[in-house]
Amino acid sequence: MDAEQLLSSVSQASDETEFYTPMPAGYKPGKTKYVVVFGTVMSGLGKGIFSSSLAKVLQDKGLTVAPIKLEGYLNLDSGTLNPFRHGEVFVLDDGMECDMDLGTYERMLDQDLMRHNFTTSGQMYTRVLEKERQGSYLGRDVQMIPHVTGEVKCKLRELAVTTDADVVFVEIGGTVGDVENLYYIEAVREMAFEEGPDSFCMVSLTYIIEPPALGEQKSKAAQLGIGRLLASGIQPHIIACRAQSPVTKKVREKLALYSNVQFENVFSMHDCETVYVIPEMIREAGIDRAVLDILRIGDRVDEAAEARARRTWLDYIDRFRDATRPVVIGITGKYTSLRDSYASIIKALEHCGTHHGVRVHIEWIDTSELSDETAAEALKGVHGIIVPGGFGARGAEGKISCIRYVRENKIPYLGICYGFQLAVVEFARSVCGLDDANSTELDRDCKHPVIDILPEQKQIEGLGGNMRLGGRDIVIKDGTMAKRVFSGASEVRMRFRHRYEVDPRYIEELEKGGMIFSGHAPDYPIMQILELPQAMHPYFVGTQAHPELISRPLRPEPLFLHLVTAAIQRAYPDGLDGEPAASTDSETVETTT
Ligand code: GLN
């Protein structure tokens, strides 16, 4: 029986069959192949990084790739998750709030993703329960197998149909052995069987421990983890080993033997200077060719396209390596102890630093104890500041003190979302003389609520999925710095995630004080970009959007790019070939107070 016959025999829901494999209209068996990445030993190892790097190498070869992340948790999206526990909430253009891995895919593939590239158990179960209410299961008792697994398979095939992908990359969240993702693993096992030979490439991402007391790499934990995958009925074709240092031949041989995986397909993915070198590591190890062989799609490769894409990418890596002159950017924030909460900002700074030939060092600034008196000390030595997105009152007054200090001392500033709003509060207080100005998020009864809840948000109850979310256009005002930063564009598109906005009643007063709103929404008076005139400050910019979410290695985001330009000017007044600036902190404080 070939794949097509097998699929048609299992695809019908009927009361005569035990199977349930709904098939999306237009599905072409054999057209789309699948790479599935499973985590073993522990989570948080970089499944998304491996999967997106491999997808990038295949994309370079001219293949169409489509990633999907299957999350085990019951939340409908990542919007209500605490970034401190789970990493940043990444927002897609269509408004989906999802796992930070989707950011890795977007950056690596330079591709905008959509809600069909992400799902959670919450979404899968909702789909099943809705169908149950509609009577779609024809009197059957609804079960994890075959109904929930059936919906998972359908979801993957739908992605294949809508993207017409050569290869769908499936990343299963968590670790093999977790109760939450058991049914995802079973679904891909079934689907690999249904699609037939050469249709699936199974990758086990594992971890090689190197206990300091032993001083050598040990493979047992990895063996046990992969054994668990084998026990689920899945034979990996490729093993990618995360480790601190390159994984030794001995360890890779052991893993190969105990997992039935060819030695050449056991790949060391050790720590490296930037994730963007991993596609090249994969090429050098020949993993891309192994995948093409396993899936039998070598004939779909466009070698000339690959050579071009590879050169461009290697050029980025070379520039990254050559960019050693340091520039220090301070980031304030509540989640300072976990860098994953700011993953996209860190990446955006890396893209921009590489573009300009500098290495951006990040200084984390805890603002919870900060005041006007201590801001100078906390910001000593930074060449630019970012106040990133955030929620709630903790550390807010400290952030406002930082903003005051950088505004007065002409230190380059980029305020993102919350950082935009707090810049408005600070300006209203210090420049417009509205002493009691605040955001109603921080003080509901303040006299001058310059930042207030968006009108449409007033009616909404609960916290899930109901902010002003996703991609929106921004009209750029003529004659502003924003207009120059965006190379003269009259409209740009960015992603948003907020509940509060500049209260339109205060716009005139803020403008009178000198603040320029250089970007706003096309149809409503929602202010989306602010700046100070260059006579007042070299680079003081805020945006209600999240520009970090759209920065890509080869297309660094302009607001970040110009922040880094301004920081370089502060750090190296005579240009990058010149001497670094002497610390002028004490002088600048004096000139402006
Ligand atoms: N808390 C602010 C709001 O809801 C800012 C949100 C953010 O920074 N993402 O508008």
XYZ file of C-alpha atoms and ligand atoms in Angstrom:
603
model
C 0.000 0.000 0.000
C 1.493 3.393 -0.878
C 1.240 6.499 1.262
C -1.782 7.792 -0.629
C -3.770 4.577 -0.272
C -2.843 4.232 3.354
C -3.857 7.804 4.038
C -7.203 7.506 2.331
C -7.953 4.328 4.255
C -7.399 6.021 7.612
C -8.687 9.491 6.868
C -12.401 9.020 7.152
C -14.185 9.498 10.435
C -16.748 6.762 10.582
C -18.280 4.504 13.163
C -16.761 1.483 11.474
C -13.130 2.327 11.960
C -10.993 2.768 15.015
C -8.912 5.346 13.149
C -9.410 9.071 13.130
C -7.197 11.004 10.784
C -8.960 14.071 9.409
C -7.244 15.205 6.239
C -7.235 18.870 5.177
C -8.544 19.581 1.681
C -5.801 19.819 -0.882
C -3.241 17.757 1.021
C -0.720 16.219 -1.376
C 0.878 13.133 0.184
C 4.590 12.974 -0.514
C 4.973 16.655 -1.386
C 5.795 17.840 2.119
C 8.402 16.142 4.271
C 8.739 16.556 8.016
C 11.643 17.067 10.399
C 10.707 16.574 14.043
C 12.924 17.766 16.886
C 12.522 16.130 20.302
C 14.266 17.196 23.488
C 15.854 14.646 25.774
C 17.591 14.918 29.181
C 16.277 18.420 29.824
C 14.399 21.318 28.318
C 15.808 24.710 27.463
C 18.644 23.293 25.381
C 17.911 25.135 22.186
C 15.641 22.843 20.182
C 14.368 25.942 18.414
C 17.897 27.070 17.654
C 18.861 23.719 16.161
C 15.599 23.340 14.288
C 15.682 26.882 12.888
C 19.350 26.564 11.904
C 18.676 23.342 10.030
C 15.602 24.907 8.448
C 17.726 27.861 7.368
C 20.264 25.626 5.650
C 17.480 23.900 3.714
C 15.894 27.263 2.922
C 19.255 28.428 1.557
C 19.081 25.484 -0.824
C 15.906 26.900 -2.308
C 13.460 24.711 -0.368
C 10.324 26.161 1.186
C 10.318 25.553 4.931
C 7.598 26.049 7.542
C 8.223 25.665 11.278
C 5.697 24.831 13.968
C 6.151 24.691 17.709
C 3.897 22.335 19.670
C 3.682 23.441 23.293
C 2.499 21.061 25.989
C 0.914 23.546 28.366
C -2.801 24.212 28.615
C -2.710 27.993 28.192
C -4.232 29.030 24.872
C -1.190 31.147 24.100
C 1.944 32.456 25.842
C 0.399 35.838 26.616
C -0.376 35.113 30.247
C 2.946 33.432 31.014
C 5.458 35.061 33.282
C 8.519 35.920 31.168
C 10.665 35.350 34.240
C 9.738 31.661 34.153
C 9.203 31.164 30.471
C 11.227 33.711 28.529
C 9.833 36.624 26.576
C 6.390 36.600 25.029
C 6.946 36.864 21.297
C 4.184 38.574 19.303
C 3.536 37.661 15.685
C 2.215 40.066 13.094
C -1.247 38.478 13.252
C -1.374 39.124 17.011
C -0.522 35.634 18.259
C 1.349 35.731 21.556
C 3.748 32.834 21.480
C 6.919 31.212 22.667
C 10.233 33.000 22.225
C 11.409 30.229 19.883
C 9.177 31.694 17.202
C 11.442 34.730 17.370
C 14.431 32.491 16.724
C 12.707 31.057 13.637
C 11.737 34.483 12.328
C 15.260 35.823 12.753
C 17.006 32.792 11.344
C 14.653 32.378 8.368
C 13.903 36.075 7.867
C 10.284 35.022 7.562
C 7.139 36.393 9.218
C 5.288 33.606 10.977
C 1.609 33.307 11.823
C -0.648 31.601 14.334
C -0.560 28.381 12.307
C 3.141 28.108 13.231
C 2.350 27.676 16.914
C 0.011 25.649 19.048
C -0.515 24.630 22.653
C -2.324 21.732 24.272
C -4.929 24.311 25.272
C -5.581 25.052 21.607
C -5.598 21.391 20.626
C -8.069 20.419 23.337
C -10.269 23.423 22.537
C -10.435 22.264 18.949
C -11.410 18.754 20.051
C -14.014 19.966 22.548
C -15.586 22.324 20.029
C -15.852 19.508 17.507
C -17.345 17.269 20.157
C -20.077 19.847 20.814
C -20.774 20.017 17.090
C -21.246 16.248 17.021
C -18.328 15.713 14.674
C -17.187 12.502 16.324
C -20.217 10.474 15.250
C -21.196 9.058 18.594
C -17.707 7.915 19.535
C -16.229 8.433 22.964
C -13.627 11.120 22.398
C -10.152 9.893 23.315
C -6.564 11.061 23.439
C -5.892 8.442 20.775
C -7.168 8.665 18.077
C -9.009 11.997 18.383
C -6.541 14.379 19.975
C -3.645 12.805 18.069
C -5.815 13.002 14.932
C -6.218 16.750 15.377
C -2.457 17.152 15.848
C -1.768 15.304 12.616
C -4.384 17.439 10.893
C -2.769 20.609 12.217
C 0.621 19.595 10.791
C -0.888 18.701 7.419
C -2.845 21.962 7.345
C 0.424 23.813 7.728
C 1.840 21.788 4.832
C -1.154 22.756 2.676
C -1.252 26.463 3.547
C 2.495 26.992 3.138
C 3.031 24.459 0.334
C 6.255 23.677 2.178
C 8.876 21.225 1.030
C 9.740 20.616 4.670
C 7.719 21.281 7.817
C 9.877 21.555 10.945
C 8.048 20.334 14.019
C 9.474 21.270 17.390
C 7.911 19.502 20.345
C 8.118 21.565 23.535
C 9.514 20.126 26.757
C 11.318 16.824 27.077
C 10.535 13.271 26.019
C 8.946 11.672 29.077
C 6.825 14.689 30.037
C 3.165 13.755 30.420
C 2.152 16.970 28.608
C 3.702 16.123 25.280
C 3.118 12.352 25.155
C 0.274 12.706 22.695
C 2.302 14.959 20.379
C 4.991 12.272 20.238
C 2.401 9.602 19.560
C 0.831 11.784 16.850
C 4.103 12.216 14.943
C 4.872 8.516 15.333
C 1.519 7.653 13.768
C 1.899 10.265 11.099
C 5.366 9.043 10.115
C 3.849 5.591 9.695
C 0.959 6.914 7.633
C 3.106 9.053 5.383
C 5.422 6.127 4.770
C 9.181 5.739 4.376
C 11.371 8.781 3.587
C 8.755 11.212 4.841
C 9.993 11.964 8.350
C 13.414 12.801 9.745
C 13.506 12.412 13.521
C 16.042 14.451 15.476
C 16.836 13.958 19.109
C 18.413 16.960 20.769
C 20.197 15.837 23.873
C 22.641 17.083 26.473
C 26.100 15.800 27.309
C 27.029 16.516 30.883
C 30.559 17.269 31.989
C 30.621 17.183 35.784
C 33.474 19.416 36.977
C 34.516 16.822 39.553
C 35.093 14.248 36.782
C 36.458 16.597 34.143
C 35.151 14.489 31.273
C 31.998 14.239 29.195
C 29.494 11.582 30.216
C 26.901 10.170 27.858
C 24.661 8.151 30.186
C 21.980 10.770 30.737
C 21.771 11.275 26.974
C 21.553 7.521 26.370
C 18.735 7.175 28.861
C 16.882 10.124 27.340
C 17.166 8.765 23.820
C 16.189 5.331 25.136
C 12.948 6.905 26.242
C 12.331 8.178 22.737
C 13.005 4.693 21.339
C 10.529 3.298 23.839
C 7.914 5.693 22.398
C 8.377 3.955 19.073
C 10.553 6.599 17.507
C 13.929 5.811 16.034
C 15.946 9.010 15.700
C 17.877 9.521 12.470
C 19.990 12.326 13.867
C 21.271 13.133 17.329
C 22.339 16.683 18.096
C 24.359 16.949 21.293
C 24.315 20.171 23.247
C 27.393 20.557 25.406
C 29.676 23.198 26.777
C 32.626 22.127 24.647
C 32.850 20.047 21.437
C 31.520 16.542 22.091
C 34.291 13.955 21.882
C 34.387 11.198 19.298
C 34.201 8.618 22.082
C 30.949 9.997 23.420
C 29.432 10.338 19.943
C 30.411 6.741 19.140
C 28.730 5.497 22.282
C 25.547 7.400 21.512
C 25.559 6.119 17.939
C 25.890 2.505 19.037
C 23.293 2.602 21.795
C 20.758 4.540 19.746
C 21.085 2.834 16.338
C 22.126 6.105 14.726
C 24.931 6.320 12.189
C 28.021 7.878 13.725
C 28.133 10.626 11.035
C 24.670 11.702 12.109
C 25.647 12.311 15.722
C 26.405 15.989 15.768
C 28.112 18.184 18.365
C 26.223 21.419 18.946
C 28.453 22.918 21.592
C 28.222 26.446 22.954
C 29.357 29.079 20.499
C 29.766 32.829 20.264
C 26.473 33.445 18.461
C 23.648 31.136 17.409
C 24.064 32.387 13.865
C 27.153 30.196 13.396
C 25.103 27.023 13.898
C 23.837 26.800 10.289
C 27.453 26.663 9.170
C 28.295 24.078 11.856
C 25.443 21.970 10.487
C 26.753 22.312 6.923
C 30.289 21.466 7.907
C 29.121 18.360 9.756
C 27.072 17.306 6.715
C 23.784 17.151 8.653
C 21.972 18.984 5.871
C 22.968 16.334 3.338
C 21.982 13.578 5.749
C 18.505 15.128 6.053
C 18.135 15.433 2.282
C 19.109 11.764 1.914
C 16.749 10.601 4.639
C 13.872 12.543 3.073
C 15.010 11.838 -0.502
C 14.697 15.420 -1.654
C 18.235 16.005 -2.898
C 16.789 16.748 -6.340
C 14.949 19.827 -5.018
C 18.206 21.650 -4.198
C 19.248 24.837 -5.988
C 23.005 24.912 -5.494
C 23.578 28.367 -6.946
C 20.992 29.838 -4.555
C 22.687 28.097 -1.680
C 26.126 29.437 -2.604
C 24.756 32.998 -2.657
C 22.852 32.696 0.605
C 25.809 31.075 2.307
C 28.184 33.841 1.261
C 25.864 36.527 2.608
C 25.472 34.684 5.879
C 29.197 34.021 6.293
C 29.802 37.683 5.673
C 27.539 38.455 8.649
C 29.503 36.003 10.827
C 32.820 37.543 9.711
C 31.571 41.006 10.553
C 30.335 39.743 13.918
C 33.780 38.305 14.676
C 35.596 41.443 13.567
C 33.350 43.743 15.568
C 35.269 43.902 18.795
C 35.200 47.553 19.850
C 32.919 47.732 22.878
C 29.833 49.881 23.261
C 27.828 49.651 26.476
C 24.040 49.744 26.424
C 22.195 49.735 29.739
C 18.871 47.924 29.975
C 16.593 48.558 32.912
C 14.162 45.923 33.950
C 12.314 43.880 36.446
C 13.447 40.555 35.038
C 17.111 41.382 35.118
C 18.103 37.967 36.379
C 16.844 36.124 33.328
C 18.134 37.124 29.934
C 15.520 35.083 28.121
C 12.984 37.725 29.122
C 14.759 40.134 26.778
C 15.932 37.713 24.100
C 14.766 39.770 21.133
C 16.267 43.005 22.461
C 19.613 41.278 22.976
C 19.453 39.898 19.446
C 18.455 43.248 17.941
C 21.477 44.849 19.614
C 23.688 42.099 18.257
C 22.370 42.686 14.714
C 22.955 46.423 14.976
C 26.379 46.123 16.608
C 27.486 43.729 13.876
C 26.161 46.096 11.232
C 28.157 48.975 12.677
C 31.256 46.956 13.543
C 30.992 47.157 17.345
C 30.344 44.627 20.103
C 27.417 45.717 22.259
C 27.893 44.915 25.929
C 24.749 44.955 27.993
C 24.668 46.380 31.459
C 21.609 45.292 33.435
C 20.212 47.974 35.687
C 17.959 47.018 38.539
C 15.757 50.048 39.105
C 13.793 48.824 42.109
C 15.993 50.836 44.533
C 16.962 53.624 42.136
C 16.170 57.349 42.642
C 17.151 60.694 41.083
C 20.068 60.793 43.514
C 21.492 57.402 42.601
C 20.740 57.290 38.844
C 24.045 58.951 37.876
C 26.051 56.320 39.694
C 23.991 53.437 38.239
C 24.385 54.733 34.687
C 28.086 55.482 34.859
C 29.915 54.264 31.795
C 26.893 53.424 29.647
C 26.758 54.853 26.132
C 23.055 54.343 25.639
C 19.985 53.164 27.519
C 16.950 51.073 26.767
C 13.911 51.009 29.008
C 12.103 47.940 27.670
C 8.512 46.751 27.834
C 7.045 46.008 31.233
C 3.984 45.884 33.405
C 3.131 47.163 36.862
C 4.618 49.553 39.332
C 7.729 47.761 40.541
C 10.858 49.709 39.646
C 8.846 52.268 37.628
C 9.940 55.363 39.566
C 13.555 54.177 39.264
C 13.104 53.892 35.509
C 11.697 57.416 35.422
C 14.807 58.613 37.299
C 16.982 56.905 34.680
C 15.032 58.538 31.877
C 15.382 61.953 33.513
C 19.101 61.452 33.854
C 19.668 60.340 30.245
C 17.425 63.093 28.887
C 19.256 65.770 30.829
C 22.678 64.342 30.131
C 22.105 63.670 26.444
C 22.738 59.957 26.728
C 21.134 58.102 23.787
C 17.778 56.640 24.763
C 15.345 54.148 23.274
C 12.111 53.573 25.188
C 10.156 50.507 24.190
C 6.431 50.377 24.934
C 6.535 50.879 28.713
C 9.773 52.825 28.173
C 7.894 55.061 25.723
C 5.095 55.632 28.209
C 7.444 56.386 31.102
C 9.372 58.849 28.919
C 6.079 60.714 28.433
C 5.443 60.673 32.194
C 8.942 61.981 32.938
C 8.664 64.730 30.304
C 5.242 65.790 31.546
C 6.548 66.064 35.090
C 9.931 67.670 34.463
C 9.384 69.790 31.364
C 5.647 70.491 31.173
C 5.385 71.120 34.909
C 2.624 68.549 35.462
C 3.953 67.465 38.837
C 1.505 64.694 39.430
C 1.672 63.232 35.910
C 1.596 59.462 35.768
C 0.246 56.405 34.015
C -3.022 55.113 35.435
C -1.368 51.689 35.395
C 0.809 53.030 38.228
C -1.521 55.468 39.957
C -5.165 55.216 39.091
C -6.076 58.505 40.752
C -3.221 60.730 39.612
C -4.117 64.299 38.706
C -2.595 64.159 35.228
C -3.075 60.710 33.679
C -0.860 61.373 30.647
C -0.835 57.644 30.035
C -4.244 56.040 30.285
C -5.924 52.809 29.326
C -6.947 52.515 25.654
C -10.683 53.129 25.248
C -11.333 49.665 23.802
C -9.479 48.097 26.732
C -11.835 49.628 29.285
C -14.613 47.149 28.545
C -12.391 44.086 28.617
C -12.229 41.810 31.604
C -9.575 39.177 32.304
C -6.013 39.190 31.089
C -5.804 36.672 28.250
C -5.174 37.637 24.625
C -6.918 41.000 24.819
C -4.275 43.683 24.611
C -3.827 45.788 21.481
C -1.844 43.076 19.776
C 0.076 42.402 16.618
C 1.239 44.283 13.546
C -0.048 47.845 12.990
C 0.926 50.575 10.564
C 2.588 53.723 11.797
C 2.262 56.985 9.872
C 5.581 58.836 10.014
C 5.518 62.604 10.273
C 7.471 64.643 7.738
C 10.550 66.531 8.859
C 11.232 64.337 11.888
C 14.178 62.201 12.869
C 11.928 59.135 12.517
C 11.400 60.057 8.877
C 15.176 60.001 8.367
C 15.668 56.865 10.449
C 13.120 55.050 8.270
C 14.775 56.353 5.081
C 11.914 58.633 4.147
C 9.133 56.028 4.411
C 5.743 57.569 5.087
C 4.440 54.404 6.775
C 6.157 51.564 8.585
C 4.753 48.469 10.250
C 5.612 47.253 13.736
C 4.221 44.902 16.345
C 2.345 45.987 19.441
C 1.341 44.575 22.793
C -0.158 47.100 25.167
C -3.214 48.250 27.104
C -2.261 51.861 27.777
C -1.532 54.810 25.505
C -0.734 58.522 25.592
C -3.999 60.177 26.595
C -4.855 62.257 23.499
C -5.955 65.159 25.716
C -2.324 65.757 26.708
C -0.746 65.606 23.258
C -0.895 69.340 22.653
C 0.637 70.191 26.002
C 3.453 67.668 25.565
C 4.160 69.044 22.092
C 4.241 72.563 23.484
C 6.964 71.390 25.850
C 9.008 70.211 22.854
C 8.149 66.528 22.565
C 7.546 65.441 18.967
C 5.154 62.623 18.180
C 6.719 61.492 14.960
C 4.647 58.346 14.426
C 0.961 57.699 15.052
C -1.730 55.200 14.112
C -3.385 55.845 10.718
C -6.967 56.066 11.974
C -6.852 56.964 15.659
C -4.881 59.475 17.739
C -2.729 56.696 19.154
C 0.821 58.017 19.485
C 3.320 55.369 18.381
C 6.727 57.061 18.140
C 8.114 60.015 20.070
C 11.360 61.925 19.823
C 13.029 65.043 21.146
C 14.353 67.639 18.702
C 18.030 67.128 17.949
C 18.797 70.560 19.374
C 17.653 69.175 22.731
C 19.124 65.680 22.546
C 21.202 63.609 20.103
C 18.904 60.558 20.246
C 15.912 60.417 22.534
C 13.315 58.133 20.976
C 10.450 56.045 22.254
C 7.964 53.793 20.580
C 4.729 52.268 21.742
C 5.651 49.292 19.524
C 8.179 46.497 20.017
C 10.797 47.121 17.330
C 13.002 44.355 18.762
C 10.536 41.766 17.435
C 11.196 42.614 13.803
C 14.984 42.966 13.800
C 16.763 40.386 11.648
C 20.500 39.723 11.278
C 20.636 40.996 7.722
C 17.921 43.640 8.226
C 18.616 45.289 11.580
C 15.728 47.343 12.894
C 16.247 51.109 12.240
C 15.340 52.523 15.698
C 17.833 50.132 17.313
C 20.365 50.780 14.587
C 20.299 54.516 15.263
C 20.465 54.003 19.010
C 23.699 52.109 18.449
C 24.941 54.827 16.046
C 24.343 57.453 18.724
C 25.965 55.258 21.385
C 29.028 54.829 19.171
C 29.260 58.598 18.790
C 29.212 58.931 22.535
C 31.758 56.148 23.069
C 34.096 57.143 20.210
C 33.683 60.860 19.483
C 36.469 60.720 16.861
C 35.040 57.691 15.079
C 35.612 53.994 15.592
C 39.278 54.255 14.664
C 39.791 56.910 17.330
C 40.266 56.718 21.069
C 37.334 55.940 23.346
C 35.848 58.934 25.123
C 37.152 59.655 28.578
C 34.425 59.231 31.168
C 32.632 62.562 31.277
C 29.890 61.664 33.685
C 30.674 64.197 36.394
C 30.999 67.067 33.908
C 27.753 66.326 32.112
C 25.864 66.171 35.374
C 27.082 69.653 36.224
C 26.211 71.245 32.888
C 22.600 70.197 33.041
C 21.451 70.544 36.596
N 2.139 48.069 30.668
C 2.082 48.855 29.484
C 0.762 48.687 28.743
O 0.032 47.768 29.002
C 3.234 48.551 28.566
C 3.162 47.220 27.950
C 4.459 46.759 27.367
O 5.515 47.332 27.666
N 4.439 45.722 26.583
O 0.430 49.475 27.892
